[in-house]
Coordinates of C-alpha atoms and ligand atoms in Angstrom, one line a residue:
X1 CA 14.1 4.5 -3.2
X2 CA 15.6 4.8 -6.6
X3 CA 14.5 5.1 -10.2
X4 CA 17.3 5.2 -12.8
X5 CA 19.8 5.9 -10.0
X6 CA 17.8 9.0 -8.7
X7 CA 16.2 9.0 -5.3
X8 CA 12.4 9.3 -5.3
X9 CA 9.6 9.2 -2.9
X10 CA 6.1 8.7 -4.1
X11 CA 4.7 12.1 -3.1
X12 CA 6.4 15.4 -2.4
X13 CA 5.9 19.2 -2.4
X14 CA 6.9 20.8 -5.7
X15 CA 10.3 22.6 -5.5
X16 CA 9.7 26.4 -5.2
X17 CA 5.9 25.9 -5.2
X18 CA 4.5 24.5 -1.9
X19 CA 1.0 24.9 -3.2
X20 CA 1.5 22.1 -5.6
X21 CA 2.0 18.4 -4.7
X22 CA 3.7 16.1 -7.1
X23 CA 3.1 12.4 -7.4
X24 CA 4.3 9.6 -9.7
X25 CA 1.3 8.7 -11.8
X26 CA 1.5 5.0 -11.5
X27 CA -0.9 4.2 -14.3
X28 CA 1.9 4.7 -16.8
X29 CA 4.5 2.5 -15.0
X30 CA 6.6 0.6 -15.9
X31 CA 6.6 2.0 -19.4
X32 CA 6.7 5.8 -18.7
X33 CA 7.7 7.7 -15.6
X34 CA 5.1 10.5 -15.5
X35 CA 5.1 13.1 -12.7
X36 CA 1.7 14.6 -12.1
X37 CA 1.0 18.0 -10.4
X38 CA -2.0 18.0 -8.0
X39 CA -3.4 21.5 -7.5
X40 CA -7.0 21.0 -6.2
X41 CA -8.9 18.7 -3.9
X42 CA -10.8 17.4 -7.0
X43 CA -7.5 16.4 -8.5
X44 CA -6.4 14.7 -5.3
X45 CA -9.7 12.7 -5.1
X46 CA -9.4 11.7 -8.7
X47 CA -5.8 10.6 -8.3
X48 CA -6.8 8.3 -5.4
X49 CA -10.0 6.9 -7.0
X50 CA -8.5 6.4 -10.4
X51 CA -5.4 4.9 -8.9
X52 CA -2.7 7.3 -10.1
X53 CA -1.6 6.6 -6.6
X54 CA -2.5 3.4 -4.7
X55 CA -1.4 1.2 -1.8
X56 CA -2.6 1.7 1.7
X57 CA 0.1 4.1 3.1
X58 CA 0.2 6.2 -0.1
X59 CA -3.5 6.6 -0.3
X60 CA -3.4 7.9 3.3
X61 CA -0.5 10.2 2.6
X62 CA -2.1 11.6 -0.5
X63 CA -5.4 12.2 1.2
X64 CA -3.6 13.9 4.1
X65 CA -1.9 16.4 1.7
X66 CA -5.3 16.7 0.0
X67 CA -6.6 18.2 3.3
X68 CA -3.8 20.7 3.2
X69 CA -5.0 21.5 -0.3
X70 CA -8.5 21.9 1.0
X71 CA -7.1 24.5 3.5
X72 CA -5.4 26.4 0.7
X73 CA -8.6 26.4 -1.3
X74 CA -10.8 27.4 1.6
X75 CA -12.1 30.9 2.2
X76 CA -11.7 32.6 5.6
X77 CA -14.2 32.0 8.4
X78 CA -17.1 29.6 8.7
X79 CA -17.4 28.9 5.0
X80 CA -13.7 27.8 5.1
X81 CA -14.3 25.1 7.7
X82 CA -17.3 24.0 5.6
X83 CA -15.2 23.5 2.5
X84 CA -12.6 21.6 4.5
X85 CA -15.3 19.2 6.0
X86 CA -16.7 18.7 2.5
X87 CA -13.2 18.0 1.1
X88 CA -12.6 15.5 4.0
X89 CA -15.8 13.6 3.0
X90 CA -14.9 13.7 -0.7
X91 CA -11.4 12.3 -0.1
X92 CA -12.7 9.6 2.2
X93 CA -15.2 8.5 -0.3
X94 CA -12.6 7.5 -2.8
X95 CA -11.6 4.0 -1.7
X96 CA -13.2 2.1 1.2
X97 CA -10.8 -0.7 2.2
X98 CA -7.4 0.8 3.2
X99 CA -7.8 2.2 6.7
X100 CA -4.9 4.6 6.5
X101 CA -7.2 6.9 4.4
X102 CA -9.5 7.3 7.4
X103 CA -7.0 7.3 10.3
X104 CA -4.6 9.7 8.7
X105 CA -7.2 12.1 7.5
X106 CA -8.7 12.0 11.0
X107 CA -5.4 13.0 12.5
X108 CA -4.8 15.9 10.0
X109 CA -8.4 17.1 10.4
X110 CA -8.2 17.1 14.2
X111 CA -4.9 19.0 14.1
X112 CA -6.1 21.7 11.6
X113 CA -9.2 22.4 13.6
X114 CA -7.0 23.9 16.3
X115 CA -6.2 26.7 13.8
X116 CA -8.0 30.0 14.4
X117 CA -7.9 31.2 10.8
X118 CA -7.0 30.0 7.3
X119 CA -3.3 30.6 7.6
X120 CA -3.1 28.6 10.9
X121 CA -5.2 25.8 9.6
X122 CA -3.1 25.5 6.4
X123 CA 0.1 25.4 8.4
X124 CA -1.2 22.8 10.8
X125 CA -2.6 20.6 8.0
X126 CA 0.7 20.7 6.2
X127 CA 2.8 20.1 9.3
X128 CA 0.7 17.1 10.4
X129 CA 0.5 15.6 6.9
X130 CA 4.3 15.8 6.5
X131 CA 4.8 14.4 10.0
X132 CA 2.6 11.4 9.2
X133 CA 4.4 10.9 5.9
X134 CA 7.8 10.9 7.6
X135 CA 6.6 8.5 10.3
X136 CA 5.2 6.1 7.7
X137 CA 8.5 6.1 5.7
X138 CA 10.4 5.3 8.9
X139 CA 7.9 2.6 9.9
X140 CA 8.4 0.9 6.6
X141 CA 12.2 1.1 7.0
X142 CA 11.8 -0.6 10.4
X143 CA 9.7 -3.4 9.0
X144 CA 12.7 -4.2 6.9
X145 CA 15.0 -4.2 9.9
X146 CA 12.8 -6.7 11.7
X147 CA 11.8 -8.8 8.7
X148 CA 15.3 -9.3 7.4
X149 CA 16.1 -11.7 10.3
X150 CA 13.6 -14.2 8.8
X151 CA 15.3 -14.1 5.5
X152 CA 18.7 -14.4 7.2
X153 CA 17.7 -17.5 9.1
X154 CA 16.4 -19.2 6.0
X155 CA 19.5 -18.2 4.1
X156 CA 21.7 -19.8 6.7
X157 CA 19.7 -23.0 6.6
X158 CA 20.1 -23.1 2.8
X159 CA 23.8 -22.6 3.1
X160 CA 23.6 -19.2 1.4
X161 CA 21.6 -20.3 -1.6
X162 CA 19.1 -17.6 -2.7
X163 CA 16.0 -17.3 -0.5
X164 CA 12.9 -17.4 -2.6
X165 CA 10.3 -14.9 -1.5
X166 CA 6.8 -14.8 -3.0
X167 CA 4.8 -11.6 -2.9
X168 CA 1.4 -10.5 -4.2
X169 CA 0.4 -7.2 -5.7
X170 CA 2.6 -4.2 -5.0
X171 CA 3.4 -3.7 -1.3
X172 CA 6.6 -2.0 -2.3
X173 CA 7.9 1.5 -1.9
X174 CA 5.6 2.6 -4.8
X175 CA 2.6 1.7 -2.6
X176 CA 4.0 3.6 0.4
X177 CA 6.1 6.7 0.9
X178 CA 9.4 4.8 0.8
X179 CA 10.9 1.3 1.3
X180 CA 7.6 -0.5 1.1
X181 CA 6.1 -3.0 3.5
X182 CA 6.5 -6.5 1.9
X183 CA 9.6 -5.4 0.0
X184 CA 11.3 -3.7 2.9
X185 CA 12.8 -7.0 4.3
X186 CA 13.8 -7.9 0.8
X187 CA 15.6 -4.6 0.2
X188 CA 17.3 -5.0 3.6
X189 CA 18.5 -8.5 2.7
X190 CA 19.7 -7.4 -0.7
X191 CA 21.6 -4.5 0.9
X192 CA 23.1 -6.9 3.5
X193 CA 24.4 -9.1 0.7
X194 CA 22.0 -12.0 1.4
X195 CA 21.1 -13.6 -1.9
X196 CA 17.3 -13.2 -2.4
X197 CA 15.0 -13.9 -5.3
X198 CA 11.4 -12.7 -5.5
X199 CA 8.5 -14.5 -7.2
X200 CA 6.2 -11.6 -8.3
X201 CA 2.5 -12.5 -8.7
X202 CA 1.3 -10.5 -11.7
X203 CA -1.9 -9.7 -9.7
X204 CA -4.8 -9.5 -12.1
X205 CA -6.8 -7.4 -13.0
X206 CA -4.6 -4.3 -12.6
X207 CA -1.3 -6.2 -12.6
X208 CA 0.3 -4.2 -9.8
X209 CA 2.8 -7.0 -9.4
X210 CA 3.8 -7.4 -13.0
X211 CA 3.9 -3.6 -13.6
X212 CA 5.1 -2.1 -10.3
X213 CA 6.7 -4.7 -8.1
X214 CA 8.8 -6.0 -11.0
X215 CA 9.7 -2.4 -11.9
X216 CA 10.9 -1.4 -8.5
X217 CA 12.8 -4.6 -7.8
X218 CA 14.4 -4.3 -11.2
X219 CA 15.4 -0.7 -10.5
X220 CA 17.2 -1.9 -7.3
X221 CA 18.8 -4.9 -9.0
X222 CA 16.9 -7.5 -6.9
X223 CA 16.6 -10.8 -8.8
X224 CA 12.9 -11.5 -9.5
X225 CA 10.6 -13.5 -11.8
X226 CA 7.1 -12.4 -12.7
X227 CA 4.6 -15.3 -12.4
X228 CA 0.9 -15.7 -13.3
X229 CA -1.3 -15.5 -10.2
X230 CA -2.1 -19.2 -10.5
X231 CA 1.5 -20.5 -10.3
X232 CA 2.2 -19.8 -6.6
X233 CA 0.6 -23.0 -5.3
X234 CA 2.6 -25.2 -7.8
X235 CA 5.8 -23.5 -6.8
X236 CA 5.1 -24.1 -3.1
X237 CA 4.3 -27.8 -3.7
X238 CA 7.7 -28.1 -5.3
X239 CA 9.7 -26.4 -2.5
X240 CA 10.4 -23.4 -4.7
X241 CA 9.1 -20.8 -2.2
X242 CA 10.8 -20.3 1.2
X243 CA 8.6 -17.5 2.6
X244 CA 5.7 -15.3 1.5
X245 CA 5.6 -11.6 2.4
X246 CA 2.4 -9.6 1.6
X247 CA 1.1 -6.2 2.6
X248 CA -2.1 -5.2 4.3
X249 CA -4.8 -2.6 3.6
X250 CA -6.6 -3.3 6.9
X251 CA -5.7 -5.6 9.7
X252 CA -8.2 -6.3 12.5
X253 CA -7.1 -6.3 16.1
X254 CA -7.6 -10.1 16.0
X255 CA -5.1 -10.4 13.1
X256 CA -7.4 -10.9 10.1
X257 CA -5.9 -9.2 7.1
X258 CA -7.5 -7.6 4.1
X259 CA -5.1 -7.3 1.1
X260 CA -5.3 -7.4 -2.7
X261 CA -7.7 -10.0 -4.1
X262 CA -5.9 -13.4 -4.3
X263 CA -3.9 -13.0 -1.1
X264 CA -6.2 -15.5 0.7
X265 CA -5.6 -18.2 -2.0
X266 CA -1.8 -17.7 -1.5
X267 CA -2.3 -18.1 2.3
X268 CA -4.2 -21.3 1.8
X269 CA -1.5 -22.7 -0.5
X270 CA 1.2 -21.6 2.0
X271 CA -0.6 -23.2 4.9
X272 CA -1.0 -26.5 3.0
X273 CA 2.6 -26.6 2.1
X274 CA 4.0 -25.3 5.4
X275 CA 5.5 -22.2 3.8
X276 CA 5.7 -19.3 6.3
X277 CA 3.2 -16.6 5.4
X278 CA 4.0 -13.2 6.9
X279 CA 2.0 -10.0 6.6
X280 CA 4.0 -6.8 6.8
X281 CA 2.3 -3.7 8.0
X282 CA 3.0 -0.4 9.7
X283 CA 0.6 0.0 12.7
X284 CA -1.4 2.6 10.8
X285 CA -2.9 -0.3 8.9
X286 CA -4.4 -1.9 12.1
X287 CA -8.0 -1.1 12.6
X288 CA -8.3 -1.4 16.4
X289 CA -12.1 -1.0 16.2
X290 CA -12.8 -4.3 14.6
X291 CA -12.0 -8.0 15.1
X292 CA -13.8 -10.0 12.4
X293 CA -12.3 -9.2 9.1
X294 CA -14.8 -11.2 7.0
X295 CA -17.8 -9.4 8.5
X296 CA -16.4 -6.0 9.2
X297 CA -13.9 -5.0 6.6
X298 CA -15.5 -3.1 3.6
X299 CA -14.4 -4.7 0.4
X300 CA -14.0 -2.4 -2.6
X301 CA -15.8 -3.3 -5.8
X302 CA -14.3 -1.7 -8.9
X303 CA -15.4 -1.4 -12.5
X304 CA -15.7 -4.5 -14.6
X305 CA -13.7 -2.8 -17.4
X306 CA -10.6 -3.5 -15.3
X307 CA -11.2 -7.3 -15.8
X308 CA -12.4 -7.1 -19.4
X309 CA -9.5 -5.0 -20.7
X310 CA -5.8 -5.3 -20.2
X311 CA -3.2 -2.6 -20.6
X312 CA 0.2 -2.9 -22.1
X313 CA 2.7 -1.2 -24.4
X314 CA 2.7 -1.8 -28.1
X315 CA 5.0 0.0 -30.5
X316 CA 6.0 2.5 -27.9
X317 CA 2.4 3.4 -27.0
X318 CA 0.4 2.4 -23.9
X319 CA -2.8 0.7 -25.0
X320 CA -5.9 -1.1 -23.6
X321 CA -7.1 -4.2 -25.4
X322 CA -10.3 -6.1 -24.9
X323 CA -9.7 -9.6 -23.4
X324 CA -13.2 -11.1 -23.0
X325 CA -16.2 -11.3 -25.3
X326 CA -17.5 -7.8 -25.4
X327 CA -20.9 -8.7 -23.9
X328 CA -19.7 -11.0 -21.1
X329 CA -20.2 -9.5 -17.7
X330 CA -17.3 -9.4 -15.3
X331 CA -17.0 -8.7 -11.5
X332 CA -14.1 -7.0 -9.8
X333 CA -13.7 -7.3 -6.0
X334 CA -10.5 -5.5 -5.1
X335 CA -9.6 -7.3 -1.8
X336 CA -10.1 -10.4 0.2
X337 CA -9.6 -11.3 3.8
X338 CA -7.1 -13.8 5.0
X339 CA -8.1 -15.1 8.4
X340 CA -5.5 -14.8 11.2
X341 CA -5.2 -18.6 11.5
X342 CA -3.4 -18.7 8.1
X343 CA -0.9 -15.9 9.0
X344 CA 2.4 -17.1 10.5
X345 CA 3.1 -13.6 11.9
X346 CA 2.7 -9.9 11.5
X347 CA 5.9 -7.8 10.9
X348 CA 5.4 -4.3 12.1
X349 CA 7.7 -1.3 12.9
X350 CA 7.9 -2.6 16.5
X351 CA 8.8 -6.2 15.7
X352 CA 7.2 -9.5 14.8
X353 CA 4.1 -10.9 16.6
X354 CA 1.6 -13.6 16.2
X355 CA -1.5 -12.7 14.2
X356 CA -3.8 -12.4 17.2
X357 CA -5.2 -9.8 19.6
X358 CA -2.8 -11.0 22.3
X359 CA 0.2 -10.7 19.9
X360 CA -0.7 -7.2 18.7
X361 CA -1.4 -6.0 22.2
X362 CA 2.1 -7.2 23.3
X363 CA 3.6 -4.9 20.7
X364 CA 1.0 -2.1 21.2
X365 CA 0.1 -2.2 24.9
X366 CA -1.3 1.3 24.8
X367 CA -4.2 0.0 22.7
X368 CA -5.4 -2.0 25.8
X369 CA -6.9 1.2 27.1
X370 CA -9.2 1.5 24.0
X371 CA -10.2 -2.1 24.0
X372 CA -14.0 -2.4 23.2
Ligands
MRU401 O1 -5.7 -1.6 -5.0 P1 -4.3 -1.3 -4.5 O2 -3.3 -1.3 -5.6 O3 -4.3 0.0 -3.8 O4 -3.9 -2.4 -3.5 C1 -2.7 -2.4 -2.9 C2 -2.5 -3.6 -2.0 O5 -3.3 -4.4 -1.8 C3 -1.2 -3.6 -1.2 O6 -0.8 -4.9 -1.0 C4 -1.5 -3.0 0.2 O7 -2.0 -1.7 0.0 C5 -0.4 -3.0 1.1 S1 0.6 -1.7 0.6 C6 1.9 -1.5 1.4

């Protein structure tokens, strides 16, 4: 997608230096566009943990290239595999909720193990990581191809008046490799000339909506309005939201969805007001090993300073300011689980299905074989 008219992805190999990976350091957006070089596994792990990169697919993509970096760093022989295994564990310990981190690194690790020496392992790790990244970008594009029909139908019913979409957090291209998940149908509608407007939840405490979703929609000329997290219910009660699109960090095979904290409350409000609530996800976000999201999805708890301090720009400088009494404790769960019963449908790269095991298996019949 584009920033200031220039095409970007969120992660790429540095031109003329394939031993360096470049990312957009999202901590500085929307105020500054900072490109960061990653040159060691430690830097990869820090970039994921400290959220220079974030969003389920991008976490997975970054960790996958982190394994390529581990191969570059590794010595020849036994000690080399030891370093790669330790790096795998280090990368996987960064964030617990998004399943892409685990499934993608599994795939890269399995592939590189086929290499007989350092050079072969490095080449396999890079090839597999890039293959997954390409696949993910294409899957996000296809989510838009399928999801846009929902917007089109609403637009026709409204006689062409703008379709009001509400979204939470940033499930946009900045959270993925390209296109985004929740934003992909919106971009597809915008491209097709269907008038669309997005209500952007600010998404406390890190404000991924206010900072990132607003930024990327603005860069693409998509009309949008930033709202406080508590406004969505009121807008829905007054008929001002036509459809909700959110992303997913982990979807169980029964259709329960873990996404950014606050998603569940939006689902409840949507349910009460009969507003369609769709979850957009590439199949990489489905955890086929679990069914009960509330019991089985690990929920990340982050530092309380993210709640107590807020970041913004003042006189051209990015600053953190204290928001609460200094001594007040705060708690910071990063995700919640929306039970499948509140989800109108799942939009994947293969099409739209009910949020249920039956629905998912119709789209992914090959998973029947691994049913536990
Ligand atoms: O904590 P974050 O910013 O990594 O959380 C991101 C989200 O919750 C997104 O909605 C989710 O990863 C889906 S991204 C396409």
